[in-house]
PDB file of C-alpha atoms in Angstrom:
ATOM      1  CA  MET A 719      78.218 -50.092  65.905  1.00 50.00           C
ATOM      2  CA  MET A 720      74.901 -52.012  65.870  1.00 45.00           C
ATOM      3  CA  LYS A 721      74.601 -51.636  69.656  1.00 45.00           C
ATOM      4  CA  TYR A 722      75.126 -47.884  69.266  1.00 41.00           C
ATOM      5  CA  ILE A 723      72.416 -47.650  66.587  1.00 42.00           C
ATOM      6  CA  LYS A 724      69.977 -49.654  68.723  1.00 43.00           C
ATOM      7  CA  PHE A 725      70.743 -47.434  71.730  1.00 40.00           C
ATOM      8  CA  LEU A 726      70.267 -44.291  69.637  1.00 40.00           C
ATOM      9  CA  GLY A 727      66.955 -45.640  68.288  1.00 43.00           C
ATOM     10  CA  VAL A 728      65.653 -46.348  71.793  1.00 40.00           C
ATOM     11  CA  PHE A 729      66.822 -42.935  72.995  1.00 36.00           C
ATOM     12  CA  LEU A 730      65.062 -41.148  70.118  1.00 36.00           C
ATOM     13  CA  LEU A 731      61.874 -43.148  70.718  1.00 37.00           C
ATOM     14  CA  LEU A 732      61.853 -42.290  74.415  1.00 36.00           C
ATOM     15  CA  SER A 733      62.596 -38.644  73.629  1.00 35.00           C
ATOM     16  CA  CYS A 734      59.733 -38.561  71.119  1.00 36.00           C
ATOM     17  CA  ASN A 735      57.317 -40.084  73.650  1.00 35.00           C
ATOM     18  CA  TYR A 736      58.427 -37.539  76.239  1.00 33.00           C
ATOM     19  CA  VAL A 737      57.742 -34.649  73.869  1.00 35.00           C
ATOM     20  CA  LEU A 738      54.335 -36.058  72.910  1.00 35.00           C
ATOM     21  CA  ALA A 739      53.443 -36.524  76.551  1.00 43.00           C
ATOM     22  CA  ASN A 740      54.477 -32.940  77.280  1.00 60.00           C
ATOM     23  CA  LYS A 741      52.307 -31.613  74.452  1.00 61.00           C
ATOM     24  CA  ASP A 742      49.310 -33.327  76.076  1.00 80.00           C
ATOM     25  CA  THR A 743      49.917 -31.517  79.376  1.00 85.00           C
ATOM     26  CA  LEU A 744      47.608 -28.589  78.601  1.00 89.00           C
ATOM     27  CA  ASP A 745      44.766 -30.769  77.279  1.00 92.00           C
ATOM     28  CA  ARG A 746      44.909 -33.131  80.256  1.00 91.00           C
ATOM     29  CA  ALA A 747      44.890 -30.228  82.727  1.00 91.00           C
ATOM     30  CA  VAL A 748      41.900 -28.533  81.045  1.00 93.00           C
ATOM     31  CA  GLN A 749      39.990 -31.806  80.709  1.00 92.00           C
ATOM     32  CA  SER A 750      40.535 -32.601  84.382  1.00 90.00           C
ATOM     33  CA  LEU A 751      39.343 -29.157  85.492  1.00 92.00           C
ATOM     34  CA  ILE A 752      36.166 -29.327  83.392  1.00 92.00           C
ATOM     35  CA  LEU A 753      35.311 -32.900  84.434  1.00 90.00           C
ATOM     36  CA  GLU A 754      35.732 -31.897  88.070  1.00 89.00           C
ATOM     37  CA  LYS A 755      33.427 -28.920  87.476  1.00 88.00           C
ATOM     38  CA  ILE A 756      30.618 -30.717  85.644  1.00 86.00           C
ATOM     39  CA  GLY A 757      30.624 -33.920  87.692  1.00 79.00           C
ATOM     40  CA  GLY A 758      27.900 -36.376  86.657  1.00 67.00           C
ATOM     41  CA  ASP A 759      28.498 -39.493  84.589  1.00 65.00           C
ATOM     42  CA  SER A 760      30.719 -38.030  81.873  1.00 65.00           C
ATOM     43  CA  SER A 761      33.923 -40.027  81.789  1.00 73.00           C
ATOM     44  CA  GLU A 762      35.737 -38.489  78.815  1.00 86.00           C
ATOM     45  CA  ILE A 763      36.071 -35.067  77.301  1.00 90.00           C
ATOM     46  CA  ASP A 764      37.542 -33.507  74.149  1.00 92.00           C
ATOM     47  CA  VAL A 765      38.564 -29.837  74.070  1.00 94.00           C
ATOM     48  CA  GLN A 766      38.970 -27.467  71.130  1.00 94.00           C
ATOM     49  CA  TYR A 767      40.619 -24.080  71.530  1.00 96.00           C
ATOM     50  CA  GLU A 768      39.429 -20.934  69.739  1.00 95.00           C
ATOM     51  CA  SER A 769      42.938 -19.707  68.930  1.00 94.00           C
ATOM     52  CA  GLU A 770      45.146 -22.160  67.057  1.00 94.00           C
ATOM     53  CA  TYR A 771      48.093 -19.775  67.337  1.00 94.00           C
ATOM     54  CA  ARG A 772      47.801 -19.498  71.124  1.00 94.00           C
ATOM     55  CA  GLU A 773      47.229 -23.244  71.457  1.00 94.00           C
ATOM     56  CA  ARG A 774      50.379 -23.974  69.465  1.00 93.00           C
ATOM     57  CA  TYR A 775      52.379 -21.378  71.439  1.00 94.00           C
ATOM     58  CA  LEU A 776      51.343 -22.898  74.784  1.00 93.00           C
ATOM     59  CA  LYS A 777      51.824 -26.507  73.732  1.00 92.00           C
ATOM     60  CA  GLU A 778      55.318 -25.749  72.449  1.00 92.00           C
ATOM     61  CA  ARG A 779      56.055 -24.583  76.006  1.00 92.00           C
ATOM     62  CA  SER A 780      54.247 -27.417  77.796  1.00 90.00           C
ATOM     63  CA  ASP A 781      57.297 -28.145  79.941  1.00 90.00           C
ATOM     64  CA  GLN A 782      56.992 -24.592  81.335  1.00 92.00           C
ATOM     65  CA  ILE A 783      53.365 -24.890  82.449  1.00 91.00           C
ATOM     66  CA  ALA A 784      53.342 -24.212  86.185  1.00 92.00           C
ATOM     67  CA  ASP A 785      49.606 -23.779  86.760  1.00 92.00           C
ATOM     68  CA  VAL A 786      46.285 -24.039  84.927  1.00 93.00           C
ATOM     69  CA  ALA A 787      43.123 -22.530  86.421  1.00 93.00           C
ATOM     70  CA  LEU A 788      39.542 -22.599  85.158  1.00 94.00           C
ATOM     71  CA  GLU A 789      38.375 -18.971  85.100  1.00 94.00           C
ATOM     72  CA  LYS A 790      35.095 -19.304  83.209  1.00 94.00           C
ATOM     73  CA  HIS A 791      32.788 -22.230  82.485  1.00 94.00           C
ATOM     74  CA  ASN A 792      29.425 -22.205  80.698  1.00 94.00           C
ATOM     75  CA  PRO A 793      27.779 -25.669  80.706  1.00 90.00           C
ATOM     76  CA  LYS A 794      24.941 -24.544  78.415  1.00 90.00           C
ATOM     77  CA  ASN A 795      27.129 -23.944  75.379  1.00 92.00           C
ATOM     78  CA  ARG A 796      30.021 -26.041  76.730  1.00 93.00           C
ATOM     79  CA  SER A 797      32.525 -23.213  76.641  1.00 95.00           C
ATOM     80  CA  PHE A 798      35.441 -22.403  78.939  1.00 96.00           C
ATOM     81  CA  ARG A 799      38.329 -20.052  79.574  1.00 96.00           C
ATOM     82  CA  VAL A 800      41.474 -21.054  81.407  1.00 95.00           C
ATOM     83  CA  ARG A 801      44.400 -19.109  82.806  1.00 94.00           C
ATOM     84  CA  ILE A 802      47.838 -20.628  82.225  1.00 93.00           C
ATOM     85  CA  LEU A 803      50.974 -19.687  84.093  1.00 93.00           C
ATOM     86  CA  LEU A 804      54.263 -20.396  82.295  1.00 93.00           C
ATOM     87  CA  ARG A 805      57.549 -20.377  84.187  1.00 92.00           C
ATOM     88  CA  ASP A 806      60.847 -20.898  82.352  1.00 91.00           C
ATOM     89  CA  LYS A 807      64.135 -22.238  83.713  1.00 91.00           C
ATOM     90  CA  ASP A 808      65.167 -18.693  84.727  1.00 89.00           C
ATOM     91  CA  LEU A 809      61.916 -18.404  86.725  1.00 91.00           C
ATOM     92  CA  LEU A 810      60.544 -15.772  84.366  1.00 93.00           C
ATOM     93  CA  GLU A 811      56.757 -15.983  84.241  1.00 93.00           C
ATOM     94  CA  GLU A 812      54.102 -15.403  81.579  1.00 93.00           C
ATOM     95  CA  VAL A 813      50.331 -15.498  82.060  1.00 95.00           C
ATOM     96  CA  HIS A 814      48.015 -16.455  79.185  1.00 95.00           C
ATOM     97  CA  ASN A 815      44.284 -16.905  78.806  1.00 95.00           C
ATOM     98  CA  ILE A 816      42.795 -19.256  76.250  1.00 95.00           C
ATOM     99  CA  SER A 817      39.148 -20.025  75.530  1.00 96.00           C
ATOM    100  CA  GLY A 818      37.467 -22.929  73.830  1.00 96.00           C
ATOM    101  CA  ARG A 819      34.632 -25.434  73.746  1.00 96.00           C
ATOM    102  CA  TYR A 820      34.380 -29.028  74.834  1.00 95.00           C
ATOM    103  CA  VAL A 821      32.435 -32.218  74.089  1.00 93.00           C
ATOM    104  CA  THR A 822      31.663 -34.755  76.815  1.00 91.00           C
ATOM    105  CA  TYR A 823      31.259 -38.499  76.361  1.00 90.00           C
ATOM    106  CA  ILE A 824      29.951 -41.408  78.371  1.00 85.00           C
ATOM    107  CA  GLN A 825      30.497 -45.135  78.006  1.00 85.00           C
ATOM    108  CA  VAL A 826      27.044 -46.525  77.110  1.00 86.00           C
ATOM    109  CA  PRO A 827      26.283 -50.222  77.761  1.00 89.00           C
ATOM    110  CA  VAL A 828      25.207 -52.198  74.671  1.00 90.00           C
ATOM    111  CA  THR A 829      23.925 -55.776  74.557  1.00 91.00           C
ATOM    112  CA  ASN A 830      26.143 -58.471  73.041  1.00 93.00           C
ATOM    113  CA  ARG A 831      23.167 -60.786  72.423  1.00 94.00           C
ATOM    114  CA  MET A 832      19.389 -60.777  72.379  1.00 95.00           C
ATOM    115  CA  ILE A 833      18.183 -60.817  75.979  1.00 93.00           C
ATOM    116  CA  ALA A 834      14.834 -62.437  76.753  1.00 94.00           C
ATOM    117  CA  ASN A 835      12.280 -60.989  79.145  1.00 92.00           C
ATOM    118  CA  GLY A 836      13.272 -62.052  82.667  1.00 90.00           C
ATOM    119  CA  ASP A 837      16.894 -62.896  81.830  1.00 93.00           C
ATOM    120  CA  LEU A 838      19.517 -61.813  84.337  1.00 91.00           C
ATOM    121  CA  ILE A 839      22.282 -59.625  82.928  1.00 92.00           C
ATOM    122  CA  LYS A 840      25.719 -61.253  82.984  1.00 91.00           C
ATOM    123  CA  GLU A 841      29.060 -59.531  82.450  1.00 90.00           C
ATOM    124  CA  SER A 842      29.485 -61.238  79.066  1.00 92.00           C
ATOM    125  CA  ASP A 843      26.134 -59.786  77.897  1.00 93.00           C
ATOM    126  CA  VAL A 844      27.406 -56.199  77.845  1.00 91.00           C
ATOM    127  CA  SER A 845      30.041 -54.130  76.071  1.00 91.00           C
ATOM    128  CA  TYR A 846      30.473 -50.346  76.021  1.00 89.00           C
ATOM    129  CA  ILE A 847      30.612 -47.723  73.287  1.00 88.00           C
ATOM    130  CA  LYS A 848      31.812 -44.129  73.586  1.00 86.00           C
ATOM    131  CA  THR A 849      28.822 -41.810  73.009  1.00 86.00           C
ATOM    132  CA  LYS A 850      28.367 -38.029  73.154  1.00 87.00           C
ATOM    133  CA  THR A 851      26.311 -37.088  76.205  1.00 83.00           C
ATOM    134  CA  SER A 852      24.395 -34.617  74.024  1.00 80.00           C
ATOM    135  CA  ASN A 853      22.974 -37.616  72.101  1.00 80.00           C
ATOM    136  CA  LEU A 854      21.540 -39.360  75.159  1.00 75.00           C
ATOM    137  CA  LYS A 855      18.302 -37.318  75.286  1.00 70.00           C
ATOM    138  CA  GLY A 856      17.872 -37.651  79.024  1.00 61.00           C
ATOM    139  CA  GLN A 857      18.132 -41.438  79.102  1.00 68.00           C
ATOM    140  CA  VAL A 858      19.735 -42.977  82.191  1.00 67.00           C
ATOM    141  CA  TYR A 859      22.425 -45.618  81.749  1.00 70.00           C
ATOM    142  CA  LEU A 860      24.129 -47.733  84.384  1.00 71.00           C
ATOM    143  CA  SER A 861      27.725 -48.689  85.022  1.00 76.00           C
ATOM    144  CA  LYS A 862      28.647 -52.331  84.449  1.00 75.00           C
ATOM    145  CA  GLU A 863      28.865 -52.903  88.204  1.00 78.00           C
ATOM    146  CA  LYS A 864      25.220 -51.871  88.633  1.00 81.00           C
ATOM    147  CA  LEU A 865      24.002 -53.707  85.527  1.00 86.00           C
ATOM    148  CA  ILE A 866      25.243 -57.157  86.442  1.00 87.00           C
ATOM    149  CA  GLY A 867      22.470 -59.171  88.099  1.00 89.00           C
ATOM    150  CA  MET A 868      19.640 -56.895  86.941  1.00 90.00           C
ATOM    151  CA  GLN A 869      16.675 -58.475  85.150  1.00 91.00           C
ATOM    152  CA  ALA A 870      15.282 -57.591  81.722  1.00 92.00           C
ATOM    153  CA  ASN A 871      11.825 -55.986  81.730  1.00 89.00           C
ATOM    154  CA  ASN A 872      11.181 -57.110  78.161  1.00 91.00           C
ATOM    155  CA  ILE A 873      12.980 -58.511  75.122  1.00 93.00           C
ATOM    156  CA  ILE A 874      16.138 -56.472  74.457  1.00 92.00           C
ATOM    157  CA  GLN A 875      17.555 -56.808  70.954  1.00 93.00           C
ATOM    158  CA  HIS A 876      21.224 -57.511  70.214  1.00 94.00           C
ATOM    159  CA  GLY A 877      23.202 -54.275  69.904  1.00 89.00           C
ATOM    160  CA  LYS A 878      20.660 -52.136  71.788  1.00 87.00           C
ATOM    161  CA  ALA A 879      21.807 -49.586  74.360  1.00 85.00           C
ATOM    162  CA  LEU A 880      20.679 -50.696  77.816  1.00 83.00           C
ATOM    163  CA  LYS A 881      18.626 -48.036  79.619  1.00 83.00           C
ATOM    164  CA  LEU A 882      17.542 -48.043  83.231  1.00 82.00           C
ATOM    165  CA  SER A 883      13.930 -48.379  82.074  1.00 85.00           C
ATOM    166  CA  ASP A 884      14.802 -51.710  80.354  1.00 89.00           C
ATOM    167  CA  LEU A 885      15.720 -53.339  83.648  1.00 89.00           C
ATOM    168  CA  ARG A 886      14.425 -54.181  87.076  1.00 88.00           C
ATOM    169  CA  ARG A 887      15.894 -55.646  90.205  1.00 88.00           C
ATOM    170  CA  PRO A 888      15.231 -59.397  90.300  1.00 90.00           C
ATOM    171  CA  PRO A 889      12.643 -60.527  92.880  1.00 91.00           C
ATOM    172  CA  VAL A 890      14.042 -62.404  95.862  1.00 91.00           C
ATOM    173  CA  ILE A 891      10.676 -63.064  97.505  1.00 91.00           C
ATOM    174  CA  ASN A 892       7.560 -64.360  95.730  1.00 92.00           C
ATOM    175  CA  SER A 893       3.926 -64.312  96.793  1.00 92.00           C
ATOM    176  CA  ASP A 894       3.122 -67.100  99.317  1.00 92.00           C
ATOM    177  CA  ASP A 895       6.779 -67.489 100.358  1.00 93.00           C
ATOM    178  CA  MET A 896       7.390 -68.090 104.071  1.00 93.00           C
ATOM    179  CA  VAL A 897       9.587 -65.292 105.422  1.00 93.00           C
ATOM    180  CA  ASN A 898      10.993 -64.022 108.681  1.00 92.00           C
ATOM    181  CA  ILE A 899       9.590 -60.686 109.763  1.00 91.00           C
ATOM    182  CA  ILE A 900      11.568 -58.523 112.132  1.00 90.00           C
ATOM    183  CA  PHE A 901      10.142 -55.771 114.314  1.00 86.00           C
ATOM    184  CA  GLU A 902      12.717 -53.333 115.701  1.00 79.00           C
ATOM    185  CA  THR A 903      12.290 -50.340 117.964  1.00 76.00           C
ATOM    186  CA  ASN A 904      14.851 -48.819 120.301  1.00 74.00           C
ATOM    187  CA  ASN A 905      16.516 -51.809 121.984  1.00 76.00           C
ATOM    188  CA  ILE A 906      13.687 -54.267 121.273  1.00 78.00           C
ATOM    189  CA  ARG A 907      13.931 -56.766 118.425  1.00 82.00           C
ATOM    190  CA  LEU A 908      11.160 -59.275 117.733  1.00 85.00           C
ATOM    191  CA  LYS A 909      11.195 -62.002 115.104  1.00 89.00           C
ATOM    192  CA  THR A 910       8.397 -64.228 113.827  1.00 90.00           C
ATOM    193  CA  ILE A 911       7.172 -66.110 110.754  1.00 92.00           C
ATOM    194  CA  ALA A 912       4.908 -64.605 108.080  1.00 92.00           C
ATOM    195  CA  ILE A 913       3.532 -65.314 104.623  1.00 93.00           C
ATOM    196  CA  ALA A 914       4.461 -62.938 101.810  1.00 93.00           C
ATOM    197  CA  LEU A 915       1.319 -61.624 100.108  1.00 93.00           C
ATOM    198  CA  GLU A 916       3.385 -59.974  97.364  1.00 92.00           C
ATOM    199  CA  GLY A 917       6.676 -60.543  95.638  1.00 91.00           C
ATOM    200  CA  GLY A 918       9.507 -58.056  95.386  1.00 91.00           C
ATOM    201  CA  ALA A 919      13.207 -57.259  95.159  1.00 90.00           C
ATOM    202  CA  VAL A 920      15.588 -56.191  97.901  1.00 88.00           C
ATOM    203  CA  GLY A 921      14.505 -52.762  99.117  1.00 88.00           C
ATOM    204  CA  ASP A 922      10.860 -53.108  97.988  1.00 91.00           C
ATOM    205  CA  ASN A 923       7.968 -52.717 100.432  1.00 92.00           C
ATOM    206  CA  ILE A 924       5.546 -55.643 100.397  1.00 93.00           C
ATOM    207  CA  LYS A 925       2.549 -56.899 102.384  1.00 93.00           C
ATOM    208  CA  VAL A 926       3.120 -59.835 104.713  1.00 93.00           C
ATOM    209  CA  LYS A 927       0.700 -61.753 106.941  1.00 92.00           C
ATOM    210  CA  ASN A 928       1.751 -62.721 110.457  1.00 89.00           C
ATOM    211  CA  GLU A 929       1.241 -66.492 110.564  1.00 86.00           C
ATOM    212  CA  LYS A 930       0.247 -66.505 114.248  1.00 85.00           C
ATOM    213  CA  SER A 931      -1.916 -63.381 114.602  1.00 88.00           C
ATOM    214  CA  GLY A 932      -3.186 -63.095 111.051  1.00 88.00           C
ATOM    215  CA  ASN A 933      -2.302 -59.371 111.050  1.00 88.00           C
ATOM    216  CA  ILE A 934      -1.276 -57.906 107.683  1.00 90.00           C
ATOM    217  CA  VAL A 935       1.564 -55.374 107.730  1.00 90.00           C
ATOM    218  CA  TYR A 936       3.962 -53.739 105.296  1.00 91.00           C
ATOM    219  CA  GLY A 937       7.670 -54.344 105.455  1.00 91.00           C
ATOM    220  CA  ARG A 938      10.868 -53.718 103.511  1.00 93.00           C
ATOM    221  CA  ILE A 939      12.661 -56.689 101.952  1.00 92.00           C
ATOM    222  CA  ILE A 940      16.135 -57.140 103.440  1.00 92.00           C
ATOM    223  CA  ASP A 941      17.062 -60.416 101.742  1.00 91.00           C
ATOM    224  CA  LYS A 942      15.362 -63.511 100.310  1.00 89.00           C
ATOM    225  CA  LYS A 943      14.204 -64.661 103.732  1.00 91.00           C
ATOM    226  CA  THR A 944      13.779 -61.461 105.728  1.00 93.00           C
ATOM    227  CA  VAL A 945      11.324 -58.529 105.838  1.00 93.00           C
ATOM    228  CA  ARG A 946      11.783 -55.672 108.301  1.00 91.00           C
ATOM    229  CA  VAL A 947       8.547 -54.123 109.621  1.00 88.00           C
ATOM    230  CA  ASP A 948       8.139 -50.631 111.019  1.00 74.00           C
ATOM    231  CA  TYR A 949       6.996 -51.126 114.624  1.00 60.00           C
ATOM    232  CA  ALA A 950       4.872 -47.923 114.383  1.00 55.00           C
ATOM    233  CA  GLN A 951       2.320 -49.893 112.338  1.00 53.00           C
TER     234      GLN A 951
END
């Protein structure tokens, strides 16, 4: 008897989860269509339908949803209209339209400690909070993968959202460092020693002085020991 009750309990739990999952079918389909349309950094979206009656009708028939198509999308007021095709077990079809509005969110990086000017950002320094994109006011935030290894431009207080303007790429070459400079053109590649007259991060253009000729040229930093120079100079 106890085994039967346990089995029945598990069966009811699984059935309940299946129903709940089915009722999410419409929301997930609409969210996916809108996220695909708007692109950008938004990672999450909530939708609200204008007709509660139609929403309830469609969600009660979630297992019959055969297709959902985005017919209208207005990013300015975050509104949408979708077309839903229902198909029952007898292959009878119904077509419904439902409109609504949506709210988009992004995961914003927040500091877990006070970060001093010049500190490198470590994975443990950052956590993320879900924030409405409408509250960001044009600020640019980075994913955790891009944040790690960046350097603080100034003191960043504990609990502050990390913006792109708070950070810089760490310098790999400092002024007066000895570096390799590479000249490349067509099939010719020349390499010599130079003195860095400026510091910079990977990708920055800096001035370097050819140790032999004394010529000063500009080059792009490739790594901590290498600067590539445009041969056209």
